[in-house]
Every structure is written in structure tokens, then in C-alpha cells.
Coordinates of N, CA and C in Angstrom, one line a residue:
M1 N -29.1 69.4 3.1 CA -29.0 69.2 4.5 C -30.0 68.4 5.2
P2 N -29.6 67.4 6.0 CA -30.6 66.5 6.6 C -31.6 67.1 7.5
V3 N -32.7 66.6 7.7 CA -33.7 67.1 8.7 C -33.8 66.0 9.8
F4 N -33.5 66.5 10.9 CA -33.4 65.5 12.0 C -34.7 65.5 12.7
R5 N -35.3 64.3 12.8 CA -36.6 64.1 13.3 C -36.7 63.3 14.6
G6 N -35.8 62.4 14.7 CA -35.8 61.4 15.8 C -34.7 61.6 16.9
I7 N -33.6 61.0 16.5 CA -32.5 60.8 17.6 C -32.0 62.1 18.0
L8 N -31.6 63.0 17.0 CA -31.0 64.2 17.5 C -31.8 65.0 18.4
I9 N -33.0 65.1 18.0 CA -33.9 66.0 18.9 C -34.2 65.4 20.2
T10 N -34.2 64.1 20.4 CA -34.3 63.5 21.7 C -33.0 63.7 22.5
L11 N -31.9 63.6 21.9 CA -30.7 63.7 22.6 C -30.4 65.1 23.0
L12 N -30.6 66.1 22.2 CA -30.5 67.5 22.5 C -31.4 67.9 23.8
A13 N -32.6 67.2 23.7 CA -33.5 67.6 24.8 C -33.1 66.8 26.1
A14 N -32.3 65.8 26.0 CA -32.1 65.1 27.2 C -31.0 65.6 28.2
G15 N -30.3 66.6 27.7 CA -29.4 67.3 28.6 C -28.0 66.9 28.3
S16 N -27.0 67.6 29.0 CA -25.6 67.6 28.6 C -25.0 66.2 28.9
A17 N -25.4 65.6 30.0 CA -24.7 64.3 30.4 C -24.9 63.3 29.3
L18 N -26.1 63.1 28.7 CA -26.4 62.2 27.7 C -25.6 62.6 26.5
A19 N -25.7 64.0 26.2 CA -25.1 64.4 25.0 C -23.6 64.2 24.9
Q20 N -22.9 64.1 26.0 CA -21.5 63.8 26.1 C -21.3 62.3 25.7
D21 N -22.2 61.4 26.1 CA -22.1 60.0 25.9 C -22.5 59.6 24.5
V22 N -23.5 60.2 23.9 CA -24.0 59.9 22.7 C -23.6 61.0 21.6
S23 N -22.9 60.7 20.6 CA -22.4 61.7 19.6 C -22.2 61.2 18.2
V24 N -22.4 62.2 17.4 CA -22.2 61.8 16.0 C -20.8 61.4 15.7
Q25 N -19.8 62.0 16.4 CA -18.4 61.5 16.3 C -18.2 60.1 16.7
E26 N -18.8 59.7 17.8 CA -18.7 58.3 18.3 C -19.4 57.4 17.3
G27 N -20.6 57.9 16.7 CA -21.2 57.1 15.7 C -20.3 56.9 14.4
N28 N -19.7 58.0 14.1 CA -18.8 57.9 12.9 C -17.7 57.0 13.2
D29 N -17.1 57.0 14.4 CA -16.0 56.1 14.8 C -16.4 54.7 14.6
L30 N -17.6 54.3 15.3 CA -18.1 53.0 15.3 C -18.4 52.7 13.8
Y31 N -18.9 53.4 12.9 CA -19.2 53.1 11.6 C -17.8 52.8 10.9
R32 N -16.8 53.6 11.1 CA -15.5 53.5 10.4 C -14.9 52.1 10.9
T33 N -15.1 51.7 12.1 CA -14.6 50.5 12.6 C -15.4 49.3 12.2
Y34 N -16.8 49.3 12.2 CA -17.5 48.1 11.9 C -18.3 48.0 10.6
C35 N -18.6 49.2 10.0 CA -19.6 49.1 8.9 C -19.0 49.4 7.6
W36 N -17.9 50.2 7.5 CA -17.5 50.7 6.2 C -17.0 49.6 5.2
Q37 N -16.6 48.5 5.7 CA -16.0 47.4 4.9 C -17.1 46.9 3.9
C38 N -18.3 46.9 4.3 CA -19.4 46.5 3.4 C -20.1 47.7 2.8
H39 N -20.5 48.7 3.6 CA -21.2 49.8 3.2 C -20.4 50.9 2.5
G40 N -19.1 50.9 2.7 CA -18.2 51.9 2.0 C -18.0 53.1 3.0
L41 N -16.8 53.7 2.5 CA -16.4 54.9 3.4 C -17.5 56.0 3.4
E42 N -18.1 56.2 2.3 CA -19.2 57.1 2.1 C -20.5 56.6 2.4
A43 N -20.7 55.4 2.8 CA -21.9 54.7 3.2 C -22.9 54.4 2.0
T44 N -22.2 54.4 0.8 CA -23.1 54.3 -0.4 C -23.2 52.8 -0.9
G45 N -22.7 51.8 0.0 CA -22.9 50.4 -0.4 C -21.8 49.9 -1.3
D46 N -20.6 50.6 -1.4 CA -19.6 50.1 -2.3 C -18.2 49.9 -1.5
G47 N -18.5 49.2 -0.3 CA -17.2 48.8 0.4 C -16.5 47.7 -0.2
P48 N -15.2 47.4 0.2 CA -14.5 46.3 -0.5 C -15.0 45.0 -0.3
M49 N -15.8 44.7 0.7 CA -16.5 43.5 0.9 C -17.8 43.3 0.2
A50 N -18.4 44.4 -0.2 CA -19.8 44.4 -0.9 C -19.9 43.3 -1.9
E51 N -18.8 43.3 -2.7 CA -18.9 42.4 -4.0 C -18.9 40.9 -3.5
M52 N -18.5 40.6 -2.4 CA -18.5 39.2 -1.9 C -19.8 38.7 -1.3
L53 N -20.7 39.6 -1.0 CA -22.0 39.3 -0.4 C -23.0 38.9 -1.5
A54 N -23.9 37.9 -1.0 CA -24.9 37.4 -1.9 C -26.0 38.4 -2.1
I55 N -26.2 39.4 -1.3 CA -27.2 40.4 -1.6 C -26.4 41.8 -1.7
R56 N -27.3 42.7 -2.4 CA -26.7 44.1 -2.6 C -26.6 44.8 -1.3
T57 N -25.4 45.4 -1.1 CA -25.3 46.2 0.1 C -26.0 47.5 0.0
P58 N -26.8 47.9 0.9 CA -27.7 49.1 0.8 C -26.8 50.3 0.9
D59 N -27.3 51.4 0.2 CA -26.8 52.7 0.3 C -27.4 53.2 1.6
L60 N -26.5 53.5 2.6 CA -27.1 54.0 3.9 C -27.4 55.5 3.9
T61 N -27.0 56.2 2.8 CA -27.3 57.6 2.7 C -28.7 57.8 2.2
K62 N -29.4 56.8 1.7 CA -30.7 57.0 1.1 C -31.8 56.3 2.0
L63 N -31.5 56.1 3.2 CA -32.5 55.4 4.1 C -33.8 56.2 4.3
A64 N -33.6 57.5 4.5 CA -34.8 58.5 4.8 C -35.4 58.6 3.4
A65 N -34.7 58.9 2.3 CA -35.3 59.1 1.0 C -36.2 57.9 0.6
Q66 N -35.9 56.7 1.0 CA -36.5 55.5 0.7 C -37.7 55.3 1.7
N67 N -37.9 56.2 2.6 CA -38.8 56.2 3.6 C -39.7 57.4 3.8
D68 N -40.1 57.9 2.7 CA -40.9 59.2 2.6 C -40.2 60.4 3.3
G69 N -38.8 60.4 3.3 CA -38.1 61.4 4.0 C -37.9 61.4 5.4
V70 N -38.3 60.3 6.0 CA -38.2 60.0 7.5 C -37.1 58.9 7.7
F71 N -36.1 59.3 8.5 CA -35.1 58.2 8.9 C -35.8 57.1 9.6
P72 N -35.7 55.8 9.2 CA -36.3 54.8 9.8 C -35.6 54.2 11.0
T73 N -35.6 55.0 12.0 CA -34.8 54.8 13.3 C -35.0 53.3 13.7
E74 N -36.2 52.9 14.0 CA -36.5 51.7 14.6 C -36.0 50.5 13.7
L75 N -36.3 50.5 12.4 CA -35.9 49.5 11.5 C -34.4 49.3 11.5
I76 N -33.6 50.4 11.4 CA -32.2 50.4 11.4 C -31.7 49.9 12.7
A77 N -32.2 50.4 13.8 CA -31.8 49.9 15.1 C -31.9 48.4 15.2
R78 N -33.1 47.9 14.9 CA -33.3 46.4 15.0 C -32.4 45.6 14.0
Q79 N -32.1 46.1 13.0 CA -31.2 45.4 11.9 C -29.7 45.4 12.6
V80 N -29.3 46.5 13.0 CA -27.9 46.7 13.6 C -27.7 45.8 14.8
D81 N -28.7 45.9 15.8 CA -28.4 45.2 17.1 C -28.9 43.8 17.0
G82 N -29.5 43.3 15.9 CA -29.9 41.9 15.8 C -31.3 41.5 16.2
R83 N -32.1 42.5 16.6 CA -33.5 42.2 16.9 C -34.3 41.8 15.7
S84 N -33.9 42.2 14.5 CA -34.4 41.9 13.1 C -33.1 41.2 12.4
M85 N -33.2 40.0 12.2 CA -32.0 39.4 11.5 C -31.8 39.9 10.1
V86 N -30.6 40.2 9.8 CA -30.1 40.4 8.4 C -29.0 39.4 8.1
L87 N -29.3 38.6 7.0 CA -28.5 37.5 6.7 C -27.1 37.9 6.5
A88 N -26.9 39.1 5.9 CA -25.5 39.6 5.6 C -24.8 39.9 6.9
H89 N -25.6 40.3 7.9 CA -24.9 40.5 9.2 C -24.7 39.3 10.0
G90 N -24.9 38.1 9.5 CA -24.7 36.8 10.1 C -25.9 36.4 11.1
G91 N -27.0 36.9 10.8 CA -28.2 36.6 11.6 C -28.3 37.7 12.7
E92 N -27.9 37.2 13.9 CA -28.0 38.1 15.1 C -26.7 39.0 15.3
M93 N -26.0 39.2 14.2 CA -24.7 40.0 14.3 C -23.9 39.5 15.4
P94 N -23.3 38.3 15.2 CA -22.4 37.7 16.3 C -21.1 38.5 16.2
I95 N -20.7 39.0 15.0 CA -19.4 39.7 15.0 C -19.5 41.1 15.8
F96 N -20.6 41.8 15.7 CA -20.7 43.1 16.4 C -21.4 43.1 17.6
G97 N -22.1 42.1 18.0 CA -23.1 42.0 19.1 C -22.5 42.6 20.4
A98 N -21.3 42.3 20.8 CA -20.8 42.8 22.1 C -20.6 44.4 22.1
V99 N -20.3 44.9 20.8 CA -20.1 46.4 20.7 C -21.4 47.1 21.1
F100 N -22.6 46.6 20.7 CA -23.8 47.3 21.0 C -24.5 46.8 22.3
E101 N -24.0 45.8 22.9 CA -24.5 45.3 24.2 C -23.9 46.2 25.3
T102 N -24.7 46.9 26.1 CA -24.2 47.8 27.0 C -25.3 48.0 28.2
D103 N -24.8 48.2 29.4 CA -25.7 48.4 30.5 C -26.2 49.9 30.3
Q104 N -25.5 50.8 29.6 CA -25.8 52.2 29.5 C -26.8 52.3 28.3
Q105 N -28.0 52.6 28.7 CA -29.1 52.7 27.8 C -29.7 54.1 27.7
T106 N -30.3 54.4 26.7 CA -31.0 55.6 26.4 C -32.2 55.4 25.7
A107 N -33.2 56.3 25.8 CA -34.6 56.2 25.1 C -34.4 57.1 23.8
I108 N -34.7 56.5 22.8 CA -34.7 57.1 21.5 C -36.2 57.4 21.1
T109 N -36.5 58.5 20.7 CA -37.8 58.9 20.4 C -37.9 58.5 18.7
L110 N -38.8 57.7 18.4 CA -39.0 57.3 17.1 C -40.0 58.2 16.4
P111 N -40.0 58.4 15.1 CA -40.8 59.3 14.4 C -42.2 59.4 14.8
S112 N -42.8 58.1 15.2 CA -44.1 58.0 15.8 C -44.3 58.8 17.1
G113 N -43.2 59.1 17.8 CA -43.2 59.6 19.2 C -43.0 58.6 20.2
Q114 N -43.1 57.4 19.8 CA -42.9 56.2 20.8 C -41.4 56.2 21.1
K115 N -41.1 55.8 22.3 CA -39.8 55.6 22.8 C -39.3 54.2 22.6
M116 N -38.0 54.1 22.3 CA -37.4 52.7 22.1 C -36.1 52.7 22.9
M117 N -35.7 51.8 23.7 CA -34.4 51.8 24.5 C -33.4 51.2 23.6
A118 N -32.2 51.9 23.6 CA -31.1 51.4 22.9 C -29.8 51.7 23.6
G119 N -28.8 50.8 23.4 CA -27.4 51.2 24.0 C -26.9 52.4 23.5
L120 N -26.0 53.0 24.3 CA -25.3 54.3 23.9 C -24.7 54.1 22.5
P121 N -23.9 53.1 22.3 CA -23.1 52.9 21.1 C -24.1 52.9 19.9
L122 N -25.3 52.1 20.0 CA -26.1 52.0 18.9 C -26.8 53.4 18.7
A123 N -27.2 54.1 19.8 CA -27.8 55.4 19.7 C -26.8 56.4 18.9
S124 N -25.5 56.3 19.2 CA -24.5 57.2 18.4 C -24.4 56.7 17.0
L125 N -24.5 55.5 16.7 CA -24.4 55.0 15.3 C -25.6 55.5 14.5
L126 N -26.8 55.4 15.2 CA -28.0 55.9 14.6 C -28.0 57.4 14.3
M127 N -27.5 58.2 15.3 CA -27.4 59.6 15.2 C -26.5 59.9 14.0
Y128 N -25.3 59.2 13.9 CA -24.5 59.5 12.7 C -25.1 59.0 11.4
L129 N -25.8 58.0 11.3 CA -26.4 57.7 10.0 C -27.5 58.6 9.7
E130 N -28.3 59.1 10.7 CA -29.2 60.2 10.4 C -28.6 61.4 9.8
T131 N -27.4 61.8 10.2 CA -26.7 63.0 9.7 C -26.2 62.8 8.3
I132 N -26.1 61.6 7.8 CA -25.5 61.4 6.4 C -26.6 61.2 5.3
Q133 N -27.8 61.4 5.7 CA -28.9 61.2 4.8 C -28.9 62.1 3.7
A134 N -29.0 61.7 2.5 CA -29.0 62.6 1.3 C -30.4 62.6 0.7
D135 N -30.7 63.7 -0.1 CA -32.0 63.8 -0.7 C -32.1 62.8 -1.9

């Protein structure tokens, strides 16, 4: 069972209005629309497009395990939204950029306690990814 240290705690504390907008189900839906082709249905890096990429597609269920048991919220957020370029994502994620650009923002509490602003779709995707972490 995953241990939620960042996103889920912040969102539960934020109140019902935000909890309705940011959800694991919304994150799952976004993942199934935009991410599974490379990362696989189970997020283990074995999607049908993975073999066509020049780099190995990461297993998204092992992100916390590879980071001393802490889900790397800021790193993943920056890779998904284009603040940190990922070559396999096309640099600044031109394919998905519009999905994560929104005027509706929320503050995500990072494991350090620092706050980071993110659009609601990105927060939902991060919440979903945090729930699928394996030991």
C-alpha cells in the first residue's frame, strides 16, 4: 500500500471544493489518454510505443522506491509540464502542453514542505501516479 506524503495530504486538507476538482480518477483518466502509450497500461514502461523510443521508458510505479520511498513530486511535475525537458516528451511537451495549461491552479506541498503551484490537471495526474507506487 502506498504512503501518501505530498499531494494527497495537501488536497485533503484543502477542503471539498478543491477535492472535487483534483482527483485520482481524473488523474487516471489523463494517464489513460496521454501517457499509457509509452508507459503502459500498468505504468511499468511497457507501452506499445516504448520500443520505438531511443531511451528506456521508465516504470512509473517505482518512482518513490527509486527516491528513498518518497514520491518525487516536484521532479515529475516539472517533467510532465515541460519545466524540465524530457527528450522523449518532445522537449517542452508540445503534444500535451495545452492539457496541463490552465488558469485553475492549486498549491502542492512537496515532501520538503515547500509549496509549488500546478494546474489542476497536473495535480490530478500527480495524485494518480502517487497512488500507483509499488515497493
